Short mmCIF file of C-alpha atoms in Angstrom, two decimals:
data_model
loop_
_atom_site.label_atom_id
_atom_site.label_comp_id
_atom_site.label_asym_id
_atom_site.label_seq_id
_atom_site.Cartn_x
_atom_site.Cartn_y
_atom_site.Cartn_z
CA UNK A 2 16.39 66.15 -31.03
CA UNK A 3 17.03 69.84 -30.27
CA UNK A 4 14.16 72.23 -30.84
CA UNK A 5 13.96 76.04 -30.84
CA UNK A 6 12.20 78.25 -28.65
CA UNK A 7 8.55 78.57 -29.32
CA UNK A 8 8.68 82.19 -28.58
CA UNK A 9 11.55 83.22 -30.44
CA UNK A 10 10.35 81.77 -33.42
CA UNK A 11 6.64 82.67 -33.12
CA UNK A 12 8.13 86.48 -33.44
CA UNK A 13 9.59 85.58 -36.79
CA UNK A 14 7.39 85.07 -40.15
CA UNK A 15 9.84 82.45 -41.43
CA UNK A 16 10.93 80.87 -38.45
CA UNK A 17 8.63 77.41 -38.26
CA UNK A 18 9.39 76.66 -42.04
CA UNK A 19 13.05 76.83 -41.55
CA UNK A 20 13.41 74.82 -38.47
CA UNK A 21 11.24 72.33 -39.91
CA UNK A 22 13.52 72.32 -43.20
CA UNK A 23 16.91 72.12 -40.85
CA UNK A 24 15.16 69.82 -38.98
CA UNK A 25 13.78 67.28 -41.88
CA UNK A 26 17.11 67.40 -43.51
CA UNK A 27 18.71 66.06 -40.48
CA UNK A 28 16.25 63.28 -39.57
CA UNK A 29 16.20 61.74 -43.24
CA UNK A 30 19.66 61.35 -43.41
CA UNK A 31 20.27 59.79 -40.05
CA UNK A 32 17.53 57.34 -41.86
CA UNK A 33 19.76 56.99 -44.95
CA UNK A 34 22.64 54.58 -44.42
CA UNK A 35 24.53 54.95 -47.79
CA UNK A 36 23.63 58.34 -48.19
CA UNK A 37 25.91 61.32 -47.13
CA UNK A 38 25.51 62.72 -44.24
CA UNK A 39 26.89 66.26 -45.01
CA UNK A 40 23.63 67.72 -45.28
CA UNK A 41 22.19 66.58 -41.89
CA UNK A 42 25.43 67.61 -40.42
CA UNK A 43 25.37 71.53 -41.91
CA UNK A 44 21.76 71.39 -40.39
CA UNK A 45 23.25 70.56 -37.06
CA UNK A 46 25.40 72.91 -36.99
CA UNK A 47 23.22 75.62 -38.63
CA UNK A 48 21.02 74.79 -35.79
CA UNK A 49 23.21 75.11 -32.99
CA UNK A 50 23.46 78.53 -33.80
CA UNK A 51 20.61 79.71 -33.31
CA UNK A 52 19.09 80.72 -30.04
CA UNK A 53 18.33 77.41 -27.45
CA UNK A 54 17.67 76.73 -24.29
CA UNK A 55 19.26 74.36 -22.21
CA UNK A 56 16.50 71.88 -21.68
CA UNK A 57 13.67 71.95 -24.25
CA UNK A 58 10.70 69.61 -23.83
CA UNK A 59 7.53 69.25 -26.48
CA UNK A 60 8.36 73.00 -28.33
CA UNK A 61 8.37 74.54 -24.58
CA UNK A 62 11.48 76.22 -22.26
CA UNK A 63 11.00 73.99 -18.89
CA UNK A 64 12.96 74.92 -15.94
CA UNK A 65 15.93 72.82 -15.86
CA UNK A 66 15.94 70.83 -11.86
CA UNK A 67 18.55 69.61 -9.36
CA UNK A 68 19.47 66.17 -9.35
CA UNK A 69 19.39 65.89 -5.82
CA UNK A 70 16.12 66.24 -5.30
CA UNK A 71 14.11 63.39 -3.10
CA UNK A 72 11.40 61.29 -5.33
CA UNK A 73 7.69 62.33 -4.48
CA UNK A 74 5.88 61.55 -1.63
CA UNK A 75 9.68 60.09 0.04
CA UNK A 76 10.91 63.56 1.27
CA UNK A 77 11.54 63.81 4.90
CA UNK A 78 10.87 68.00 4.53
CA UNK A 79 9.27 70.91 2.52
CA UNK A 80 10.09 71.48 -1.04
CA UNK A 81 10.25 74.92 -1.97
CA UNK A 82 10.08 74.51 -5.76
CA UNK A 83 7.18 73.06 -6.73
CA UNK A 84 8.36 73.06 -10.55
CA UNK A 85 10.61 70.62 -9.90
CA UNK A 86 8.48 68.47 -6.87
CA UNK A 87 5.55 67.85 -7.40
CA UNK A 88 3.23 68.45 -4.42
CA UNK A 89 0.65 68.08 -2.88
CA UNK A 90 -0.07 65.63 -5.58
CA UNK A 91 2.61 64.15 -5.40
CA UNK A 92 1.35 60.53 -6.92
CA UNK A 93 0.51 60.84 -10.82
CA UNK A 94 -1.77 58.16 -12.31
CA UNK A 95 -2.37 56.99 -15.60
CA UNK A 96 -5.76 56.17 -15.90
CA UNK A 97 -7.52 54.43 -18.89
CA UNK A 98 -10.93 53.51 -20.09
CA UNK A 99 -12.63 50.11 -21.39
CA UNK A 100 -15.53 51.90 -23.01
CA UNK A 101 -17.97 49.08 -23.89
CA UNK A 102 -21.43 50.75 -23.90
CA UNK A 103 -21.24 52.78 -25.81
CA UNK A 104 -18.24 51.89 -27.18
CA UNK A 105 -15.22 54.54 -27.75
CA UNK A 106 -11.61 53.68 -29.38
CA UNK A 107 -10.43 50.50 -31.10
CA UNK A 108 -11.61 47.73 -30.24
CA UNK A 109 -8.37 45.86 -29.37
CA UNK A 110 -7.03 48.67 -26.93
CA UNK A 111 -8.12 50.71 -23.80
CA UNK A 112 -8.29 54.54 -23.74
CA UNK A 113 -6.99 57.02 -22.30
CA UNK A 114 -9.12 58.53 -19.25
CA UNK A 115 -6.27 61.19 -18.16
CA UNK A 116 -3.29 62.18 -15.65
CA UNK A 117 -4.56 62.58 -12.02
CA UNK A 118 -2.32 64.24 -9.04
CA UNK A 119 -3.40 62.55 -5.55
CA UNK A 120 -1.97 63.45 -2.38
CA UNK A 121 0.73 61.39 -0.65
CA UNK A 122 -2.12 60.22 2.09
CA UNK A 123 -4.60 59.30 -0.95
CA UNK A 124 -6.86 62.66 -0.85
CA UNK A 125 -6.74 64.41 -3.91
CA UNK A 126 -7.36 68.00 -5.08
CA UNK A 127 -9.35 69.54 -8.47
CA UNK A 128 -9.55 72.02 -10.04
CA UNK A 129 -6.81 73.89 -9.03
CA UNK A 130 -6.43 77.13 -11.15
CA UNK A 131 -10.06 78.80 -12.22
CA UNK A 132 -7.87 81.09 -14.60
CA UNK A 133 -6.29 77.97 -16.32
CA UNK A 134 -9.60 76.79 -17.54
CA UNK A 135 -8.57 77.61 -20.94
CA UNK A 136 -11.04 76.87 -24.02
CA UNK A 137 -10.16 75.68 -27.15
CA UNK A 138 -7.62 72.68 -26.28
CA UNK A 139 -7.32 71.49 -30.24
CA UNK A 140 -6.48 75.24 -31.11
CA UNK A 141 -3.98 75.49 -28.48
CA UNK A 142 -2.57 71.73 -29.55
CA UNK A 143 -2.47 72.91 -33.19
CA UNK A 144 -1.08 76.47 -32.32
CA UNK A 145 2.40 74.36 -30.77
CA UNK A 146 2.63 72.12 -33.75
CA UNK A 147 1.45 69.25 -32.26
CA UNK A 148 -0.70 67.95 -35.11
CA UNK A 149 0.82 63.94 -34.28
CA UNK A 150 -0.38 64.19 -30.94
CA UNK A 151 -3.80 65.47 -31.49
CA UNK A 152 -3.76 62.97 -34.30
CA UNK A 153 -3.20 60.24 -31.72
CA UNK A 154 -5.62 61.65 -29.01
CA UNK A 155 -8.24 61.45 -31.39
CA UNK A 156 -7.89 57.50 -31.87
CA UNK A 157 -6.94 57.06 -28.23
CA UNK A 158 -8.15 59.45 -25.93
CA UNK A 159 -12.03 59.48 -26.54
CA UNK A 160 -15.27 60.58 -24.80
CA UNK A 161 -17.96 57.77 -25.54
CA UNK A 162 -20.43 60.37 -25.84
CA UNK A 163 -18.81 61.78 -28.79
CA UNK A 164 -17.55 64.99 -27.32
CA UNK A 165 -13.36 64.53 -27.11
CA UNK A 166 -12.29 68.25 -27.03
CA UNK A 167 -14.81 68.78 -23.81
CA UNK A 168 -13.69 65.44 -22.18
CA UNK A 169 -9.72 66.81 -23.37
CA UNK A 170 -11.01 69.82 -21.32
CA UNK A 171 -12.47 68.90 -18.32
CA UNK A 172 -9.44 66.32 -17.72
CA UNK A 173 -6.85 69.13 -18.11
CA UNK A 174 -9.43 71.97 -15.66
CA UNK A 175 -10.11 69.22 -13.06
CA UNK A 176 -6.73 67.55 -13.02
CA UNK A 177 -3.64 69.42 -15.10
CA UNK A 178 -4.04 72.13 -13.16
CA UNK A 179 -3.46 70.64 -9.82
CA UNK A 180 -0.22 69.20 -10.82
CA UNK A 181 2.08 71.57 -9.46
CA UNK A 182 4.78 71.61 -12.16
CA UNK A 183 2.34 71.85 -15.29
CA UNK A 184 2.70 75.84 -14.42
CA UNK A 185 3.58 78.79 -16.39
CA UNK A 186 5.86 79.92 -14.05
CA UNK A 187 7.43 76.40 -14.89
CA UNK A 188 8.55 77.71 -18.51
CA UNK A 189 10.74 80.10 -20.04
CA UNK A 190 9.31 82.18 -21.23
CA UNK A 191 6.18 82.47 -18.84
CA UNK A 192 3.06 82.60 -20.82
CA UNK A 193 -0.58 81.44 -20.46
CA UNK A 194 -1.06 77.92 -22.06
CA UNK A 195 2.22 77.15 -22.39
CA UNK A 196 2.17 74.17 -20.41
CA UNK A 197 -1.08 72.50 -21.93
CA UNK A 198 0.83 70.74 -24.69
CA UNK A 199 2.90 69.10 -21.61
CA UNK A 200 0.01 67.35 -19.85
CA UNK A 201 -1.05 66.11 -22.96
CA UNK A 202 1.74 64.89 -24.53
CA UNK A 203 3.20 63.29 -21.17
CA UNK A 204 -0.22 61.72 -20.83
CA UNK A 205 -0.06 60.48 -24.02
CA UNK A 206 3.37 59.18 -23.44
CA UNK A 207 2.52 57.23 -20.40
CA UNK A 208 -0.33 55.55 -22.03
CA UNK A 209 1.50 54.43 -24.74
CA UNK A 210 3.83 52.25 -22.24
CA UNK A 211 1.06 50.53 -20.75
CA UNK A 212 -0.81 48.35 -22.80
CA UNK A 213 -3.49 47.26 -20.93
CA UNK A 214 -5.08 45.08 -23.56
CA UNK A 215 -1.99 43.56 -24.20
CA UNK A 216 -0.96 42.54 -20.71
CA UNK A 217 -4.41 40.89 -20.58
CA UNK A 218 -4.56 39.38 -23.80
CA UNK A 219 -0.90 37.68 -22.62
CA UNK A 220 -1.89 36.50 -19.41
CA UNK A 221 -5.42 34.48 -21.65
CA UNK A 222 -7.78 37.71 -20.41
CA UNK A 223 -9.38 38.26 -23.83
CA UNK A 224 -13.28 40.21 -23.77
CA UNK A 225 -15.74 38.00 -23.83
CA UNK A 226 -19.58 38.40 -24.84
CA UNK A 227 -22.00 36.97 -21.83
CA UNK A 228 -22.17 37.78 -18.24
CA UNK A 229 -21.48 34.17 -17.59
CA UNK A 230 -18.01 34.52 -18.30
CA UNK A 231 -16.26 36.01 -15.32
CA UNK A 232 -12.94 36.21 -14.73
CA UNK A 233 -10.63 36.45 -11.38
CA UNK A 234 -10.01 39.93 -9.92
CA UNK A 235 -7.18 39.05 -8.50
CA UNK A 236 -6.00 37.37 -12.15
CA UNK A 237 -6.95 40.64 -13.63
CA UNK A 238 -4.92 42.64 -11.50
CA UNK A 239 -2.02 40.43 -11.69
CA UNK A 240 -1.51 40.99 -15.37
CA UNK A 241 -1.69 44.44 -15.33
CA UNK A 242 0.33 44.73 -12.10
CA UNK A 243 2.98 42.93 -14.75
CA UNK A 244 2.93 45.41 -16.98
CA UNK A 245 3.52 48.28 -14.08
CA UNK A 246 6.79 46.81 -12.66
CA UNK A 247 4.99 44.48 -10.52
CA UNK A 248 3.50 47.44 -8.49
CA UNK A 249 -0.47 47.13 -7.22
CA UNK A 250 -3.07 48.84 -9.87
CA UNK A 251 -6.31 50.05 -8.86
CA UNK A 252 -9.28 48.35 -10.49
CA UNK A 253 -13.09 50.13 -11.15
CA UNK A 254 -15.81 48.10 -12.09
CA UNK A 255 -19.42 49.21 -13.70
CA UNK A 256 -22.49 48.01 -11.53
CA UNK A 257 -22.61 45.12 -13.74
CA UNK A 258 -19.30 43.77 -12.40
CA UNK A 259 -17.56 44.63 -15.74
CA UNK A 260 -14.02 45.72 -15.53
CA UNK A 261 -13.98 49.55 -17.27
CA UNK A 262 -11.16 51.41 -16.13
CA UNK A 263 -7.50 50.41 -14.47
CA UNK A 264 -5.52 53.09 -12.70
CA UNK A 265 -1.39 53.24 -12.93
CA UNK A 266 0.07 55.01 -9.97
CA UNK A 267 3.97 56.50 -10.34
CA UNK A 268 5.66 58.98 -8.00
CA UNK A 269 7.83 61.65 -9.64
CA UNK A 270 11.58 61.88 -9.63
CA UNK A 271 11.72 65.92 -10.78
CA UNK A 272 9.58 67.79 -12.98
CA UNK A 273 6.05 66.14 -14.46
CA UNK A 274 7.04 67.40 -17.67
CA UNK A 275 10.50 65.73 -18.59
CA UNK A 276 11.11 63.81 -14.96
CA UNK A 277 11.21 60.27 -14.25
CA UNK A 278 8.17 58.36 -13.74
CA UNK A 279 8.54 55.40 -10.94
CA UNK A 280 6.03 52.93 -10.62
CA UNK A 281 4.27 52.92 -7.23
CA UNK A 282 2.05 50.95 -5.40
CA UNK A 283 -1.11 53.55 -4.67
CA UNK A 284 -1.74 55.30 -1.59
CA UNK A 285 -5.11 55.96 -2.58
CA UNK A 286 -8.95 53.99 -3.76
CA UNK A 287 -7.64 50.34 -4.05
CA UNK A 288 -10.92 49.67 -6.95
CA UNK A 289 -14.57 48.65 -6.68
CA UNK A 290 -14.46 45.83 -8.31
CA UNK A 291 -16.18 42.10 -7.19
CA UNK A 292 -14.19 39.02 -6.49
CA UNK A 293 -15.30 37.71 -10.15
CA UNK A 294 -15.18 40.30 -12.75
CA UNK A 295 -16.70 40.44 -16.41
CA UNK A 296 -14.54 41.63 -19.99
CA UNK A 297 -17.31 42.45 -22.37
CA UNK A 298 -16.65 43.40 -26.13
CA UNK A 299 -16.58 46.47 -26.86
CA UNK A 300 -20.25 47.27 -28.84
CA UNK A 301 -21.39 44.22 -27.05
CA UNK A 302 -23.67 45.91 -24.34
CA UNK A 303 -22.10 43.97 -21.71
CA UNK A 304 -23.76 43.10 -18.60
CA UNK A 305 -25.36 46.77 -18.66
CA UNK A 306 -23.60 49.85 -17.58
CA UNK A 307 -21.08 50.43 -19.65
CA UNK A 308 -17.38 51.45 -19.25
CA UNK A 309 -17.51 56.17 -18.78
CA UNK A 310 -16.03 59.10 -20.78
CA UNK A 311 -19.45 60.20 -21.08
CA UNK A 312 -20.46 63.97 -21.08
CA UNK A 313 -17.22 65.66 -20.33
CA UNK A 314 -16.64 63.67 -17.51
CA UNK A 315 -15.75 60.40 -17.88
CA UNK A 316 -16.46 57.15 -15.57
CA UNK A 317 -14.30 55.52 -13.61
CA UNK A 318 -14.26 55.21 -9.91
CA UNK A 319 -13.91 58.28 -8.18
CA UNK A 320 -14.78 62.65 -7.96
CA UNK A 321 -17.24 62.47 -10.58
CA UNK A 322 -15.53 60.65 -13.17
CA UNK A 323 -16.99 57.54 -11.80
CA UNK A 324 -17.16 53.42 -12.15
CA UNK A 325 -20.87 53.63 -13.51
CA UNK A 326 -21.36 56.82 -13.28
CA UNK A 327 -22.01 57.63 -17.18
CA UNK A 328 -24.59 59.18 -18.60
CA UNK A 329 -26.38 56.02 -18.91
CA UNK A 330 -28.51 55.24 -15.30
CA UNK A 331 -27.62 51.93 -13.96
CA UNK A 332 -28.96 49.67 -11.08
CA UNK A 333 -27.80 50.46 -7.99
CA UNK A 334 -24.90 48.57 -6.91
CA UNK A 335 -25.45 46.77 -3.35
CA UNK A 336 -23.87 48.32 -0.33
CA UNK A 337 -20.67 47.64 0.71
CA UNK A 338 -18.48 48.41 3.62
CA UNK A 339 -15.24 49.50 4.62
CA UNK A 340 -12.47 46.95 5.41
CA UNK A 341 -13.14 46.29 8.49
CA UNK A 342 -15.80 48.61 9.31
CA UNK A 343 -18.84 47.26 10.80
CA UNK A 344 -21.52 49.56 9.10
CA UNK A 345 -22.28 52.34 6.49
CA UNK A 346 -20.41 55.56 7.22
CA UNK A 347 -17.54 54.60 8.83
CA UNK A 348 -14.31 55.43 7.36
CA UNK A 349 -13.69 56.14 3.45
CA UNK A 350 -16.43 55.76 0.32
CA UNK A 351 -18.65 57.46 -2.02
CA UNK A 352 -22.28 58.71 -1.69
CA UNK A 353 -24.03 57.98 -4.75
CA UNK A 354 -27.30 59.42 -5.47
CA UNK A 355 -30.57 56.79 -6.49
CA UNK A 356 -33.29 58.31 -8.19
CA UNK A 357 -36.92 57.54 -6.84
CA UNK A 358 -37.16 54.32 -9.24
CA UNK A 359 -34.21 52.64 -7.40
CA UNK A 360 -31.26 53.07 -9.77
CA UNK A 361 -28.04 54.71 -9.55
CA UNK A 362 -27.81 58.25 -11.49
CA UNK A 363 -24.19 59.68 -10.56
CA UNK A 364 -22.93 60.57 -7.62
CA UNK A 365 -21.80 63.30 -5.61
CA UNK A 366 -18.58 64.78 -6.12
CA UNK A 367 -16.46 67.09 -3.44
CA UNK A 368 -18.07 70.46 -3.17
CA UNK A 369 -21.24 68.53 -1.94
CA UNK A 370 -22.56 68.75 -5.70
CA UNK A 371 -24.61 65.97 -7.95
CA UNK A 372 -22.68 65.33 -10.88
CA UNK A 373 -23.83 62.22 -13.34
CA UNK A 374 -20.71 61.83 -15.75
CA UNK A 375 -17.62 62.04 -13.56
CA UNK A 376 -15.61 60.83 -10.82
CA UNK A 377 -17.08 60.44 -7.73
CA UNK A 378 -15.61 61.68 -4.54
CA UNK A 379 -14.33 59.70 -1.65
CA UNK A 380 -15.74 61.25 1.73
CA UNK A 381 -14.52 60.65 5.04
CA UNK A 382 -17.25 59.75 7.55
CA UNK A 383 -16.26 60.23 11.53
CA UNK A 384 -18.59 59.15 14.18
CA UNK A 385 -19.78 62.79 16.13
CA UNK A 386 -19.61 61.43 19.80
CA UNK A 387 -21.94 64.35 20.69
CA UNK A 388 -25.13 62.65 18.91
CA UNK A 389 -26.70 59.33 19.08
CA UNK A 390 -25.27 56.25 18.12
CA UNK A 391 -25.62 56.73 14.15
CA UNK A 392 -24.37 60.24 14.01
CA UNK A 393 -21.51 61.09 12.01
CA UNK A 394 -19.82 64.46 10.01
CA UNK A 395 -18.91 63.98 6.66
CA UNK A 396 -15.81 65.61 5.27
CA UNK A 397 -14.19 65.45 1.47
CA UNK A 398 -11.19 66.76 0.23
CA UNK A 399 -12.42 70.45 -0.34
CA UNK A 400 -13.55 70.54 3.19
CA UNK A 401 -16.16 69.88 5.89
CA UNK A 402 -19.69 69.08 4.50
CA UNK A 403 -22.58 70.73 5.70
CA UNK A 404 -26.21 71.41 5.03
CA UNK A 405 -29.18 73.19 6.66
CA UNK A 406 -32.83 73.10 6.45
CA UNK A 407 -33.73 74.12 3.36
CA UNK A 408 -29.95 74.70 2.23
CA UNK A 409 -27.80 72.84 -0.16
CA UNK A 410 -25.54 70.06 0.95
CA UNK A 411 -22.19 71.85 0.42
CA UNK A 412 -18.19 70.53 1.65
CA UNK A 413 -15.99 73.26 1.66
CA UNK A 414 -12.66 75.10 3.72
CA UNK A 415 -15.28 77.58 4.58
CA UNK A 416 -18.31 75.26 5.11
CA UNK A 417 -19.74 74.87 8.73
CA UNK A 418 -19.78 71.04 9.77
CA UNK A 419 -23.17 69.33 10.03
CA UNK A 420 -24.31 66.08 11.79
CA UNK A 421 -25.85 63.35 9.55
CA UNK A 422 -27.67 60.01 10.66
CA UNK A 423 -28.01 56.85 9.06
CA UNK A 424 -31.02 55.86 7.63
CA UNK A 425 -33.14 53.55 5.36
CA UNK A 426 -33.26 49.45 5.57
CA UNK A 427 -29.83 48.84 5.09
CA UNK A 428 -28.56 51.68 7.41
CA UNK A 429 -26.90 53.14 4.05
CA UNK A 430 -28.84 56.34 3.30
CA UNK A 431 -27.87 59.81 4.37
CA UNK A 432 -30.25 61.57 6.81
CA UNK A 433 -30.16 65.09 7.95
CA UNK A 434 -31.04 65.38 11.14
CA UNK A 435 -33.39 68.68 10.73
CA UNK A 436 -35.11 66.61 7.81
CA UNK A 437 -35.95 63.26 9.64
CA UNK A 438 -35.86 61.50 6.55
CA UNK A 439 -33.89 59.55 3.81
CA UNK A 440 -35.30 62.11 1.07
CA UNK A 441 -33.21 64.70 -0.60
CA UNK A 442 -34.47 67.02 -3.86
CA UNK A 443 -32.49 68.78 -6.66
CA UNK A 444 -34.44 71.37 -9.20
CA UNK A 445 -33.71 69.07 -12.25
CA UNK A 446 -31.55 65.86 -12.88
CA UNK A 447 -28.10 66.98 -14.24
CA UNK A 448 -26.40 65.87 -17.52
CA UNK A 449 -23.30 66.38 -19.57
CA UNK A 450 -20.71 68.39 -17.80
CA UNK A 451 -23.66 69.93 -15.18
CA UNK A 452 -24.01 69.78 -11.80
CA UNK A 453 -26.72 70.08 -9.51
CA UNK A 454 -27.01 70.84 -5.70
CA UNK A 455 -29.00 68.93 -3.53
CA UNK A 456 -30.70 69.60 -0.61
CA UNK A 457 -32.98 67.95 2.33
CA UNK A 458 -36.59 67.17 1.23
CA UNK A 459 -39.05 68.01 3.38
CA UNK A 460 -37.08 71.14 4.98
CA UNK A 461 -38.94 73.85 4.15
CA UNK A 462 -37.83 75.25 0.18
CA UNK A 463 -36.09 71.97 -0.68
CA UNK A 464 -34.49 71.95 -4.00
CA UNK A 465 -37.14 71.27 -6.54
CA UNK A 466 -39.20 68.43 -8.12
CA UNK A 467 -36.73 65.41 -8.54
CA UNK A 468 -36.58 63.47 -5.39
CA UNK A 469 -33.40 61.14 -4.71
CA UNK A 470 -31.51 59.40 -1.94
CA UNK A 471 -27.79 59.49 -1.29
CA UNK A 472 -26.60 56.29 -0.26
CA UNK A 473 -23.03 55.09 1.09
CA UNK A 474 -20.68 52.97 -0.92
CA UNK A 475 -17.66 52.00 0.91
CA UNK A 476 -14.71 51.95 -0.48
#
């Protein structure tokens, strides 16, 4: 189906009605089989016309690309054009919700968490473009006549805290605008916002050709009510694996054990916008999930956690929109460890943050901030051979992390490197050496789409009256 150029048109007061009249007249009588098809065919030509551009995708100009371009993350050099390659996030994933507690979407399908960019090594970048934070997604969704797709994204893609167009918002500011051909510059003509209806629509797309539900429904995974009931990871996996070409899928599990959110990985051959998606095995967080996993009902309160979307942010496994990490405070998941690490802070994982009665309230996400509805961050500990045995430096993908005596815990390009100890029973807290303790304090407990910064207790104008630990969670 040929469309016209947004722009033209929007400088014309008749120019939507018509080319939805042409454009009626020619889908109902392709539909009609003994009808005659002279009307759809002076349409046609009617349309052709008029003013088009070569390649038109979802009512927007996109650059048209070379075929002989490599497929992400396989190139053997640089890439210049960045509309047409995506990189550095060169791995797209679909990820989707099971929101069980509270519950969000029907309850014979998964939802749709959003369309995340992660580097070819498994780091990731967000929030790429401060200027691209736009407000108003619906508006700018109606504005491009995409009244289906907003109709669909408000069965499918939901926040379980009731908020969609802030959870539609903080998907496309942390994510969308790290995905290097979801650009302006990408479009002809080149205008703010013009790319929005893209991510969404491609996201949307995606989803729709993985059926989550159905894949486990087929393979006799059905939610269950009762934490008895457990099912195989592995079996899990399998059957969704199915679904993706036979390619790995990354699994997140609540601290109950329940399954909540699965993770398709594809590298790009060409643009985002209109290039082919290849499934991939991922490069990145392989899940969190325990050998024997739980499917609760959606409304059925499961085994207590629930499944994410909260606040803006969403749950599910990693940066702040975290496995667990709704706005709902859960029990601390035990500590576990790298494969084949020997101890806390060694290699890859998260630090999530337990508040002073023992259970798990968010986690912190990579500019060294406490975030409670999103996707945590994976950090990279590395033993510091200049301090004792338990000394390490912590680094995430915006940086080094640092912190100071009575200064936030910050990561950052421009952030000085600190050394951190191990601490607590289980050799699983965070310690700042200055500090000599486990303790860290924020002014106030973050909700919603807030953040809070964090810093050593006991250092001498610590952050405020709500005292936490961070604790490792290898991933």
């Amino acid at each position: 189906m040929l469309l016209l150029s947004h722009a033209y048109w929007s400088s014309l007061n008749f120019g939507h009605a018509l080319h939805n009249h042409l454009q009626e007249a020619i889908d109902t009588n392709s539909n009609m089989a003994h009808t005659s098809n002279l009307p759809s065919r002076a349409a046609a030509a009617l349309l052709t016309l008029l003013p088009l551009t070569t390649t038109t995708v979802h009512s927007q100009d996109v650059k048209s690309c070379p075929a002989d371009l490599p497929l992400s993350c396989q190139n053997t050099t640089a890439i210049d054009d960045l509309c047409c390659f995506n990189a550095p996030g060169g791995q797209l994933l679909l990820t989707q919700f099971w929101d069980y507690d509270p519950a969000a979407g029907p309850e014979d399908s998964w939802t749709i968490h959003g369309l995340w960019p992660d580097n070819c090594d498994g780091s990731y970048e967000e929030y790429c473009d401060k200027e691209r934070e736009y407000e108003g997604i619906r508006g700018i969704l109606e504005e491009a006549g995409k009244d289906e797709l907003l109709g669909y994204m408000d069965g499918y893609w939901k926040d379980n805290q009731g908020d969609d167009e802030q959870f539609w918002k903080h998907e496309w500011d942390k994510h969308g605008t790290c995905i290097s051909s979801f650009r302006p510059t990408c479009y002809t003509p080149s205008t703010p916002r013009s790319e929005v209806p893209s991510f969404f629509q491609k996201t949307v797309d995606l989803f729709k050709s993985r059926d989550s539900y159905a894949a486990l429904k087929a393979a006799g995974i059905v939610p269950v009510d009762g934490s008895d009931r457990k099912y195989a990871r592995e079996d899990v996996a399998s059957a969704l694996a199915a679904a993706h070409d036979g390619k790995q899928v990354t699994l997140d599990c609540d601290g109950s054990g329940a399954i909540n959110q699965v993770w398709y990985q594809y590298n790009v051959l060409g643009s985002a916008v209109d290039g082919k998606y290849i499934p991939a095995d991922p490069v990145g967080s392989k899940g969190s999930c325990p050998e024997q996993v739980s499917y609760p009902p959606k409304g059925s309160g499961g085994g207590g956690g629930g499944g994410g979307g909260g606040g803006g942010g969403g749950g599910g496994g990693r940066d702040g929109d975290s496995s667990s990490t709704t706005t709902t405070t859960t029990t601390a998941p035990g500590p576990t460890t790298p494969p084949g690490s020997d101890s806390p802070f060694s290699g890859k994982g998260y630090l999530d943050v337990i508040l002073a009665d023992g259970k798990r309230n968010g986690c912190i996400i990579s500019d060294g901030s406490w975030y409670t509805t999103g996707t945590c961050a994976t950090f990279t500990a590395s033993e510091e051979s200049s301090g004792g045995s338990d000394s390490f430096t912590l680094k995430s993908s915006k940086g080094p992390c640092g912190a100071a005596s009575g200064a936030a815990f910050t990561c950052g390009s421009d952030t000085t490197s600190a050394t951190f100890e191990a601490g607590g029973d289980g050799g699983d807290a965070l310690v700042f050496g200055d500090s000599g303790g486990t303790g860290w304090s924020a002014e106030s407990t973050p909700s919603g789409s807030e953040r809070a910064r964090i810093t050593p207790a006991g250092g001498g104008g610590g952050g405020g009256g709500v005292e936490v630990s961070v604790v490792w969670r290898g991933v």
